[in-house]
Short mmCIF file of C-alpha atoms and ligand atoms in Angstrom, two decimals:
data_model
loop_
_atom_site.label_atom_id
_atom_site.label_comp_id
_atom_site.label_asym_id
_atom_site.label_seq_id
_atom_site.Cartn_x
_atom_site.Cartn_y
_atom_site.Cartn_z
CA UNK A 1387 -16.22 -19.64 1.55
CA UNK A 1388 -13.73 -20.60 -1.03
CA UNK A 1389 -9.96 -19.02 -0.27
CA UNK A 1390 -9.38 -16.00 -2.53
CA UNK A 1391 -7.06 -16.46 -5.66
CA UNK A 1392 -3.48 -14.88 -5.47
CA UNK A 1393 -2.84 -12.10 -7.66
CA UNK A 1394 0.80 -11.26 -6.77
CA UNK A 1395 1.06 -6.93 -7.36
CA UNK A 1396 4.63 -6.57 -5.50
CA UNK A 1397 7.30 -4.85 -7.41
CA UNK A 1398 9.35 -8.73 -8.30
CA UNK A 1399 9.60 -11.29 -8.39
CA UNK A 1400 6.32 -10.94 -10.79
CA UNK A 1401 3.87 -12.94 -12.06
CA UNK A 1402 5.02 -15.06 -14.94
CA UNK A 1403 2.89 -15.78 -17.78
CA UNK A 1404 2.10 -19.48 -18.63
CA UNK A 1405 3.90 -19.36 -21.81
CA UNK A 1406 7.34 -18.71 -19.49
CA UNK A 1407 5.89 -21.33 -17.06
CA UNK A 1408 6.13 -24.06 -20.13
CA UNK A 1409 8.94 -22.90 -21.79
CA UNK A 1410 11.19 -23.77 -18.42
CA UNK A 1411 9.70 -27.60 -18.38
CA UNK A 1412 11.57 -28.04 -21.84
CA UNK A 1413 14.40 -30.91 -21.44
CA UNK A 1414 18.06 -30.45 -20.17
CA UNK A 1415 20.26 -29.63 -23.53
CA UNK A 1416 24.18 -29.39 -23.58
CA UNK A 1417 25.34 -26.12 -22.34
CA UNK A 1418 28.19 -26.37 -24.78
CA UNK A 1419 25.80 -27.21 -28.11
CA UNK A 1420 24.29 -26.24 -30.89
CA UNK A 1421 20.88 -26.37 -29.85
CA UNK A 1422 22.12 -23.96 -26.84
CA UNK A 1423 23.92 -21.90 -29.68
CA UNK A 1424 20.29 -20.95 -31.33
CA UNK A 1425 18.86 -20.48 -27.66
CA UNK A 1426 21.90 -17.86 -26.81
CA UNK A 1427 21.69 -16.13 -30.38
CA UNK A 1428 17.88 -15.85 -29.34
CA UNK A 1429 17.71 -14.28 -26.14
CA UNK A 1430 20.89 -12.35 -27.10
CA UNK A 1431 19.32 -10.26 -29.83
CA UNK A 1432 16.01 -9.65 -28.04
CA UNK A 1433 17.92 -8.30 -25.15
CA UNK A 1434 19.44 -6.31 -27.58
CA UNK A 1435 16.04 -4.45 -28.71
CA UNK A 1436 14.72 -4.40 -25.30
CA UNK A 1437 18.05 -2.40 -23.47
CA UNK A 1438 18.02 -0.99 -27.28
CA UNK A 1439 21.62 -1.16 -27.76
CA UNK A 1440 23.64 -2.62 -30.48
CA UNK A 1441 26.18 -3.74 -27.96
CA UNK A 1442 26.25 -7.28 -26.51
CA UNK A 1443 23.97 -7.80 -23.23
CA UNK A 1444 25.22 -9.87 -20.80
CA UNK A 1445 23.62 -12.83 -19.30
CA UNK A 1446 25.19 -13.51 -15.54
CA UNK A 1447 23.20 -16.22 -13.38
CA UNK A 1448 23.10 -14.18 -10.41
CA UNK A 1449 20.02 -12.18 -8.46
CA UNK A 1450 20.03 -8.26 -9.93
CA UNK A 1451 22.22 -7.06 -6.87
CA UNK A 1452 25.52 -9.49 -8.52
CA UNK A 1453 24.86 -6.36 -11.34
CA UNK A 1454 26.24 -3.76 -8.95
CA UNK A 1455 29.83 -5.68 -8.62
CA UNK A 1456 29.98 -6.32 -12.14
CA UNK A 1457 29.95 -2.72 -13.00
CA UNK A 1458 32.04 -1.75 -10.14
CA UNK A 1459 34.70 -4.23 -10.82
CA UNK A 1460 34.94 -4.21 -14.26
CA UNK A 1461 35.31 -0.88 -15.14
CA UNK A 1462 37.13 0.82 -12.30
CA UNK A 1463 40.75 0.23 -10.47
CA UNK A 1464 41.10 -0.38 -6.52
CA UNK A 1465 40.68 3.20 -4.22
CA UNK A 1466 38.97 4.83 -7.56
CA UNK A 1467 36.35 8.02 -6.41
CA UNK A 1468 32.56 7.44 -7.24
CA UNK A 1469 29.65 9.33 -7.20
CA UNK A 1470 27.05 7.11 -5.42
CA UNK A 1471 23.28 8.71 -6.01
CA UNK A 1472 21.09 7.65 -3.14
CA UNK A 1473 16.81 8.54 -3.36
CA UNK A 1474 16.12 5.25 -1.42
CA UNK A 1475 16.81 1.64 -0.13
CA UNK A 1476 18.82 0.68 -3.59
CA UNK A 1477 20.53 3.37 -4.04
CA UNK A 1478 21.53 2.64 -0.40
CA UNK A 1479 22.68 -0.67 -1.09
CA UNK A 1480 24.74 0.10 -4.31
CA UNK A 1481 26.35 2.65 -1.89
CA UNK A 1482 27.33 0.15 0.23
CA UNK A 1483 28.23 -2.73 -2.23
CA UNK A 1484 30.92 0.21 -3.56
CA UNK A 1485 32.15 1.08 -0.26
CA UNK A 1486 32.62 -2.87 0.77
CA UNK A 1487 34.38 -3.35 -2.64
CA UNK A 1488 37.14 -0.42 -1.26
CA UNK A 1489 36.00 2.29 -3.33
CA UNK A 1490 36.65 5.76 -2.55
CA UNK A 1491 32.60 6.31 -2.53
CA UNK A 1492 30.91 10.06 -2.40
CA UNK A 1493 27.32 10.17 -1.28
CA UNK A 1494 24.38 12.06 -2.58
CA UNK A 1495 21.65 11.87 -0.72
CA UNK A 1496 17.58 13.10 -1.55
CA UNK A 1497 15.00 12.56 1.24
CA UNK A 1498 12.87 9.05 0.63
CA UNK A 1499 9.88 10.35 -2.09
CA UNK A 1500 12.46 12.57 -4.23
CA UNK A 1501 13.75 12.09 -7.47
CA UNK A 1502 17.57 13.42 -8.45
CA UNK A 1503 18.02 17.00 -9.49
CA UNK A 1504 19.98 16.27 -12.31
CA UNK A 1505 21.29 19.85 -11.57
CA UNK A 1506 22.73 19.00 -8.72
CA UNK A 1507 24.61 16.21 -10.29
CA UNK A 1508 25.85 18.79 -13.04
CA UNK A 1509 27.38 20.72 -10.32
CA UNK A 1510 28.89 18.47 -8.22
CA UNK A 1511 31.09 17.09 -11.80
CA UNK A 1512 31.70 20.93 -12.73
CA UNK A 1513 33.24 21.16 -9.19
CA UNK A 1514 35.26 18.51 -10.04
CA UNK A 1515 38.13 19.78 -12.59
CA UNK A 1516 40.80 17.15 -12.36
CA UNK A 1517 38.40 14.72 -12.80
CA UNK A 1518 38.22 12.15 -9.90
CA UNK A 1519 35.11 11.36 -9.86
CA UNK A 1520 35.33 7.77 -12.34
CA UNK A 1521 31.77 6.47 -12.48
CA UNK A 1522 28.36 7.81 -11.21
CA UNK A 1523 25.91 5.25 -9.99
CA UNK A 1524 22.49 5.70 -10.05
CA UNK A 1525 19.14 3.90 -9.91
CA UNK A 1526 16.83 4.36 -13.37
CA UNK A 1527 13.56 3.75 -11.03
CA UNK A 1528 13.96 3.33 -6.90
CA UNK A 1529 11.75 0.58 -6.36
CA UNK A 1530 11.72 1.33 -2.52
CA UNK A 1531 10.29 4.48 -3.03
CA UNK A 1532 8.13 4.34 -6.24
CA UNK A 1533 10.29 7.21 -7.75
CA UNK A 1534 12.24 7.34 -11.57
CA UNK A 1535 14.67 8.97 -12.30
CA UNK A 1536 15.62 11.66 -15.51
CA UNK A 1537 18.58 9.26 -16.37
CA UNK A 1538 18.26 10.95 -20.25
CA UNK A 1539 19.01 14.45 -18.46
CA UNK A 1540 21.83 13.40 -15.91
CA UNK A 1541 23.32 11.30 -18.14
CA UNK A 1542 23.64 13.86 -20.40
CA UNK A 1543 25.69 16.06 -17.56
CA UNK A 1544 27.45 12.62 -16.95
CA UNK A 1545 28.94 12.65 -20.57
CA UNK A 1546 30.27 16.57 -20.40
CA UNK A 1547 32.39 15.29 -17.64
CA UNK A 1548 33.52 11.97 -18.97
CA UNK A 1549 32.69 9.82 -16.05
CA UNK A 1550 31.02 6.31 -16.80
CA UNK A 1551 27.47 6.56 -16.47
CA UNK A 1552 26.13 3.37 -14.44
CA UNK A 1553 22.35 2.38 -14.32
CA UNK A 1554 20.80 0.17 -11.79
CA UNK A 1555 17.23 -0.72 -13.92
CA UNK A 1556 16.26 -3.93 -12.14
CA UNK A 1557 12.41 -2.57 -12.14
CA UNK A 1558 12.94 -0.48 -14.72
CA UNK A 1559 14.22 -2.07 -18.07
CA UNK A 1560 11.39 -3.15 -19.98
CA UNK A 1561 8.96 -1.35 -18.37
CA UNK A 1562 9.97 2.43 -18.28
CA UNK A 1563 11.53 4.20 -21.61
CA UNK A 1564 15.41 3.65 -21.57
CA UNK A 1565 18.21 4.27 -24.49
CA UNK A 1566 21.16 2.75 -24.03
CA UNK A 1567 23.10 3.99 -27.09
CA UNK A 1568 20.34 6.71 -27.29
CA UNK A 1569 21.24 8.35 -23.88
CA UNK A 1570 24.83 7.50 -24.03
CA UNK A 1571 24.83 4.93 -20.99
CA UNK A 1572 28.03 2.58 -20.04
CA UNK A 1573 26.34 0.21 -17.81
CA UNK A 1574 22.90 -0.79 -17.04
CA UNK A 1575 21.72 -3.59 -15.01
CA UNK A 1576 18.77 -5.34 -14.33
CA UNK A 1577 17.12 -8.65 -12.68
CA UNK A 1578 14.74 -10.76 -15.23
CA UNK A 1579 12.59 -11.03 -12.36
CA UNK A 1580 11.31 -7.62 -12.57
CA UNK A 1581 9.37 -6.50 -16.14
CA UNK A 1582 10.99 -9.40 -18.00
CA UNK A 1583 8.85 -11.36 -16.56
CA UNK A 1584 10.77 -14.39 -15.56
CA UNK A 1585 11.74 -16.03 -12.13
CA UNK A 1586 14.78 -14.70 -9.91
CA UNK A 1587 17.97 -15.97 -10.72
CA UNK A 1588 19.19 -14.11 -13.87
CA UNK A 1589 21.53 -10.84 -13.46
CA UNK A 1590 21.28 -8.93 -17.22
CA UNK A 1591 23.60 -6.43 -17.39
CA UNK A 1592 24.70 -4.39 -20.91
CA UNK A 1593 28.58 -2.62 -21.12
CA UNK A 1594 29.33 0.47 -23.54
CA UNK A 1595 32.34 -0.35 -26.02
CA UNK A 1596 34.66 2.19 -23.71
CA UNK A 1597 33.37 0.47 -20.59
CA UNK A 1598 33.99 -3.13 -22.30
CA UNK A 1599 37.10 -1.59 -22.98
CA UNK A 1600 38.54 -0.79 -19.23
CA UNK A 1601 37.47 -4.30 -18.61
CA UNK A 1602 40.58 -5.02 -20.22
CA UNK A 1603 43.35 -3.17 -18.46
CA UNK A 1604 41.66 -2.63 -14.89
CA UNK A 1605 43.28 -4.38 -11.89
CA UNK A 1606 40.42 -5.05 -9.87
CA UNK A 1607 40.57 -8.29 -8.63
CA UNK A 1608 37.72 -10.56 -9.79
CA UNK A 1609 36.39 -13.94 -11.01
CA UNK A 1610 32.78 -14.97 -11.03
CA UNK A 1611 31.64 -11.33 -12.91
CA UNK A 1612 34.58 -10.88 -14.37
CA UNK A 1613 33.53 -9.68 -18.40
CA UNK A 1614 36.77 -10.74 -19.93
CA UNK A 1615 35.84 -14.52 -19.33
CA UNK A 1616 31.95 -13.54 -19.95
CA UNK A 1617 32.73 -11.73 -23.32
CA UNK A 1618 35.12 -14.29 -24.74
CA UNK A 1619 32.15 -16.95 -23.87
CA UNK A 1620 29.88 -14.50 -25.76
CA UNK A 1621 31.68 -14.80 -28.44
CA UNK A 1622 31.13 -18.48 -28.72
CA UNK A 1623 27.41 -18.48 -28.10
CA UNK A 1624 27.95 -19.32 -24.66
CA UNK A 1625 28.89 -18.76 -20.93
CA UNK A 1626 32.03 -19.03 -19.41
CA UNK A 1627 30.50 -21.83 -16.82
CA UNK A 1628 27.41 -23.53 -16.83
CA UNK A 1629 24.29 -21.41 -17.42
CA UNK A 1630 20.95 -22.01 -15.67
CA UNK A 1631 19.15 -23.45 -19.25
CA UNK A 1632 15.59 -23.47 -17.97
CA UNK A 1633 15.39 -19.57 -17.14
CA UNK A 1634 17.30 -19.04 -20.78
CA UNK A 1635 14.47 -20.92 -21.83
CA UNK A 1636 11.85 -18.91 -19.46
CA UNK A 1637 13.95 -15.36 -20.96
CA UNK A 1638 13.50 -16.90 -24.52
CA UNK A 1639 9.70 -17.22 -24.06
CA UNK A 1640 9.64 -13.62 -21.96
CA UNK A 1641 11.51 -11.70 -24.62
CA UNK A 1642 9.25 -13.47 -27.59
CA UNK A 1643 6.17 -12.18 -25.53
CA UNK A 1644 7.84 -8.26 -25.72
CA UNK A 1645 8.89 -8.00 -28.85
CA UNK A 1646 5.08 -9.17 -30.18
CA UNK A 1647 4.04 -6.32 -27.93
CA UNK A 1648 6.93 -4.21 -28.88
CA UNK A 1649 8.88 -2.39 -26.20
CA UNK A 1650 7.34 0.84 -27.09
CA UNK A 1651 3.92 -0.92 -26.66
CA UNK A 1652 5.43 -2.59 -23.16
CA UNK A 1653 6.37 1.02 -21.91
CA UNK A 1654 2.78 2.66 -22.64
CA UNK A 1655 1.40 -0.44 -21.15
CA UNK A 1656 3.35 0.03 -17.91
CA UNK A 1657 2.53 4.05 -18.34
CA UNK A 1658 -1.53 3.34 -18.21
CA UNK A 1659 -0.55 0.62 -15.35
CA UNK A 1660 1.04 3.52 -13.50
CA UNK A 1661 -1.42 6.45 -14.55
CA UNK A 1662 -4.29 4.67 -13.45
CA UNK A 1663 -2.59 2.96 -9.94
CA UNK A 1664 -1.88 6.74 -8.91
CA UNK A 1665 -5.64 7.96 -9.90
CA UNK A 1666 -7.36 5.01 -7.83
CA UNK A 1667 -4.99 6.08 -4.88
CA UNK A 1668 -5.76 9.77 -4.76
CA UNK A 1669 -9.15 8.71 -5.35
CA UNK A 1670 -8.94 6.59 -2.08
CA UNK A 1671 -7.88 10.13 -0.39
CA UNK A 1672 -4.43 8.42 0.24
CA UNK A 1673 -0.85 10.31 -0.50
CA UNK A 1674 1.58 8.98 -2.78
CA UNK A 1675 5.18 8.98 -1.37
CA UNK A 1676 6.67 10.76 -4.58
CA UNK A 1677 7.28 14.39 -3.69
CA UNK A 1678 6.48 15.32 -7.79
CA UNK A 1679 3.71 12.73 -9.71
CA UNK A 1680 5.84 13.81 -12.49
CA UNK A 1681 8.51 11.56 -11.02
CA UNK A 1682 6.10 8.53 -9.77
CA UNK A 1683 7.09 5.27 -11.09
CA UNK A 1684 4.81 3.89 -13.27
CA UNK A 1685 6.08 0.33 -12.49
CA UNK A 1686 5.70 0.47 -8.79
CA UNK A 1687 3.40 3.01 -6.44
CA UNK A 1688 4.44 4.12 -3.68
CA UNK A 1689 1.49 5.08 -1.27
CA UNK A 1690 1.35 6.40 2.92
CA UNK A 1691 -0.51 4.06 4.75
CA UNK A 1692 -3.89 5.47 6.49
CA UNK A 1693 -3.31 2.34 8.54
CA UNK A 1694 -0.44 0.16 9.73
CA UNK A 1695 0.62 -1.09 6.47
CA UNK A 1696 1.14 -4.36 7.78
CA UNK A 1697 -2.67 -4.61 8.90
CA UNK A 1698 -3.59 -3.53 5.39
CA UNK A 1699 -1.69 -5.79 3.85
CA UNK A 1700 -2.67 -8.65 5.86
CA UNK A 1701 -6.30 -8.45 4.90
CA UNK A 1702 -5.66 -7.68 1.23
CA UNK A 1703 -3.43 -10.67 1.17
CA UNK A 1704 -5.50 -13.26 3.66
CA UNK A 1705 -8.86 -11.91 2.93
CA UNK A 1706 -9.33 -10.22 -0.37
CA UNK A 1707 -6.43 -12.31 -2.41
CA UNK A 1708 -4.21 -9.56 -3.63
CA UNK A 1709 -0.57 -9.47 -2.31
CA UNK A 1710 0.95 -6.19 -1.53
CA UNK A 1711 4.49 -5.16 -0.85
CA UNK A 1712 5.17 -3.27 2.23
CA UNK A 1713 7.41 -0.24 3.16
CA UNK A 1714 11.84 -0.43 3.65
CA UNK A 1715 13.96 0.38 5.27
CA UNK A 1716 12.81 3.44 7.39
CA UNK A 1717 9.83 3.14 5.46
CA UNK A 1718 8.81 0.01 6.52
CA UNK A 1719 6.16 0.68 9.01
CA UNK A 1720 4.63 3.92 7.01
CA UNK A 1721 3.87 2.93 3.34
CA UNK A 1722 2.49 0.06 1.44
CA UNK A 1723 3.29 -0.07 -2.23
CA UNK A 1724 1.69 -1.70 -5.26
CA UNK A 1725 4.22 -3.59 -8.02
CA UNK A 1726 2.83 -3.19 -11.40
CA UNK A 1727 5.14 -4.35 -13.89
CA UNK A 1728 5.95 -7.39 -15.67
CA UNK A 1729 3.33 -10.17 -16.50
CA UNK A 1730 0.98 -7.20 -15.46
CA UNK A 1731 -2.31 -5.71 -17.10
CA UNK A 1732 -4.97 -2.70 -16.13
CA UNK A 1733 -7.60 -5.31 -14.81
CA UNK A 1734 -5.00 -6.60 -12.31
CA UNK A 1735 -4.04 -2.94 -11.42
CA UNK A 1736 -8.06 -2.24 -10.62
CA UNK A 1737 -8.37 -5.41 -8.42
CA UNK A 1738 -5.00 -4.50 -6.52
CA UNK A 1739 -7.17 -0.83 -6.18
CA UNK A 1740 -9.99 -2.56 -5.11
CA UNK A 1741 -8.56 -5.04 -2.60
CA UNK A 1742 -7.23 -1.87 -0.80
CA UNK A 1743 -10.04 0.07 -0.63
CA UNK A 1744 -11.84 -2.69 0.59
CA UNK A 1745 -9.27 -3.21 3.27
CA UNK A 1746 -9.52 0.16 4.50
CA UNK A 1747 -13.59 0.22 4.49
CA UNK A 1748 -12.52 -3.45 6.72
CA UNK A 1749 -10.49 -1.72 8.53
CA UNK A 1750 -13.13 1.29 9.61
CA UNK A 1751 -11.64 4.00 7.19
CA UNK A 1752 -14.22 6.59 5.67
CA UNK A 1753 -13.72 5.64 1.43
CA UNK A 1754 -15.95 5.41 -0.23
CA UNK A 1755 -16.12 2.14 -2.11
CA UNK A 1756 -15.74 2.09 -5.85
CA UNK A 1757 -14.18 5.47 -6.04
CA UNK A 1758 -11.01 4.08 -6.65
CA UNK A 1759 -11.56 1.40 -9.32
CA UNK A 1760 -13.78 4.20 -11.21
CA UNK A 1761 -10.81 6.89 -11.39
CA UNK A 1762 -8.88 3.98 -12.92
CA UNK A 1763 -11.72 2.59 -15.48
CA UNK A 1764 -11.92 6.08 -16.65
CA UNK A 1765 -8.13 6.64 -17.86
CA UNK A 1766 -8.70 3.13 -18.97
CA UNK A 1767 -11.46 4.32 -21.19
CA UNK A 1768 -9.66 7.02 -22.45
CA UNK A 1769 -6.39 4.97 -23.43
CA UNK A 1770 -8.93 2.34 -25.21
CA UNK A 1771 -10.07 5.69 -27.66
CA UNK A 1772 -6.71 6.70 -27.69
N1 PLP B 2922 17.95 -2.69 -7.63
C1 PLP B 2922 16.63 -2.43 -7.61
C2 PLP B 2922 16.15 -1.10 -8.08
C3 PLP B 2922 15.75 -3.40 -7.14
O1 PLP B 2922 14.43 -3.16 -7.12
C4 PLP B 2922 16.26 -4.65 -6.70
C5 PLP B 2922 15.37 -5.69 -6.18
O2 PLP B 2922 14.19 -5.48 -5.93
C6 PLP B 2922 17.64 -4.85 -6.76
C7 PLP B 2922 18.45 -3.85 -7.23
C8 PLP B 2922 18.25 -6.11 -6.27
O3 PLP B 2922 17.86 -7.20 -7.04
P1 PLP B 2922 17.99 -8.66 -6.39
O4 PLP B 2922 17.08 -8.71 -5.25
O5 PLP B 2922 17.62 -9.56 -7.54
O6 PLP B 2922 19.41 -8.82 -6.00
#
């Protein structure tokens, strides 16, 4: 028999559409040019609509994690307190890139599956009267976990206190409902790799006027994400050294692709995407990890494995052509999860279904096959009549 095709449904790097594909074959251009001028003014302004923000959105080449030091050390000064909000293996690692950088870093924890009470985040700032606590850092949607976050609601307890409100939405901007002005956010960062729908290798991150503003006076030390050099290259259409043109080109293409959709019509997308993973799954008789659906991520599921997940995975990927993406962390031998955002639609969603209930029945579990892929046709039905 002929190998299976590859359908990639891991939360990023995602599938990228042809059009992206092409757009990155286009030939070198000086960095320093006009034609690079139109490209910048481009992307620029469709960042803009997607982080919806009227405030410039920065462009770092970088993976998404480069995002986490360029909030931290633009914004706050050396031994400055931070509230570090940990649901999973990203929050984790922010957590740790703030305690590296010397940080004076408080830790609040929720059990893997659990979504932050923004209650609890309310409380901890109304504890905290002379105000030490400088920035709280949170992640929009914990891709390790399959859980999002109420960012509207805890940044709304953020702004009573006056702390800077940071957002880590690498698999969230783009596919999941976010306001930057809206909600009142001073940094969010993301990964084009994720629901932009572009290869690795571009860090996107967005500053509030105030937060641009500390940039100015801190006394962190920094150089390659420092957003003095970035925004006075901004200013001319431009980097401060030499960008990576074919993924501008790639983002160009990406963004073009969203705003025809429109990013409301990219977050119901993702919404179905996520609706319909969750009502294969529980048709499947499996358990999602998120403690409240409310709360599951509707660009990445997070599901217990009947089976070693690594087993599961193995025959979805080698036998049945759909790629999975395994647990973290202390998760690693206990879940599997399937990415569903980016270059992503409900047909892929309902193959990535059935490749795992086909796995199972492989693999001697009692499902009953097709149960999974009709939960999903029939929300798919639905959202067609609207
Ligand atoms: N934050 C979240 C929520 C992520 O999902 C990821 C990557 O998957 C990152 C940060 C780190 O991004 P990168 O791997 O591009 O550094």
């Amino acid at each position: 028999m002929l190998k299976e095709k590859s359908l990639l449904m891991i939360p990023g790097p995602t599938p990228i559409p042809p059009q992206v594909a092409a757009a990155m074959t286009q030939p070198m251009i000086n960095h320093r040019g006009e034609a690079f001028f139109t490209l910048f003014d481009e992307v620029s302004a469709n960042l803009r609509y997607v982080f919806r923000t009227e405030q410039p959105v920065y462009v770092f080449p970088g993976a998404g994690s480069g995002g986490w030091e360029a909030a931290l050390v633009n914004t706050l000064n050396p031994g400055d307190k931070v509230l570090s909000v940990v649901i999973g293996d990203f929050g984790e690692r922010w957590f740790k890139t703030a305690v590296a950088l010397g940080f004076d870093v408080e830790r609040l924890e929720y059990p893997a599956g659990q979504a932050v009470e923004p209650a609890d985040i309310a409380q901890r700032l109304e504890q905290d009267v002379d105000r030490r606590i400088k920035a709280v850092l949170i992640q929009h949607n914990e891709t390790s976990t399959g859980v999002t976050n109420d960012v509207a609601a805890i940044a709304r307890n953020v702004r009573v206190h006056g702390a800077l409100m940071m957002v880590d939405s690498v698999s969230g901007l783009g596919a999941l409902p976010l306001e930057f002005d809206g909600w009142g956010l001073d940094v969010v960062l993301t990964g084009a790799q994720k629901a932009l729908m572009c290869p690795p290798g571009l860090s996107v991150v967005a500053f509030s006027e105030r937060a641009r503003a500390l940039a100015e006076k801190n006394r962190m030390p920094r150089f390659y994400w420092d957003l003095r050099a970035v925004h006075a290259a901004y200013l001319k259409r431009q980097n401060p050294y030499t960008p990576p043109v074919s993924l501008y080109y790639g983002l160009q293409a990406a963004l073009q692709m969203i705003k025809a959709e429109t990013i409301e019509g990219a977050w119901a997308r993702h919404q179905l995407m996520g609706e319909m993973c969750r009502a294969g799954v529980k048709a499947m008789g499996l358990k999602l990890l998120a403690a409240d659906e409310a709360r599951a991520s509707n660009s990445v599921t997070a599901v217990w494995a009947p089976i070693e997940p690594k087993v599961l995975r193995k025959t979805a990927r080698d036998k049945l052509g759909v790629q999975l993406a395994g647990g973290q962390g202390k998760l690693e031998n206990t879940i599997f999860r399937v990415g569903h955002l980016g270059y992503v639609t409900p047909n892929d969603v309902i193959q990535a279904l059935v490749a795992t209930e086909t796995a199972l029945a492989v693999h001697g579990q009692d499902v009953k096959l097709g149960a999974a892929a009709a939960a999903a046709q029939e929300l798919w039905v639905k959202a067609i009549h609207g």
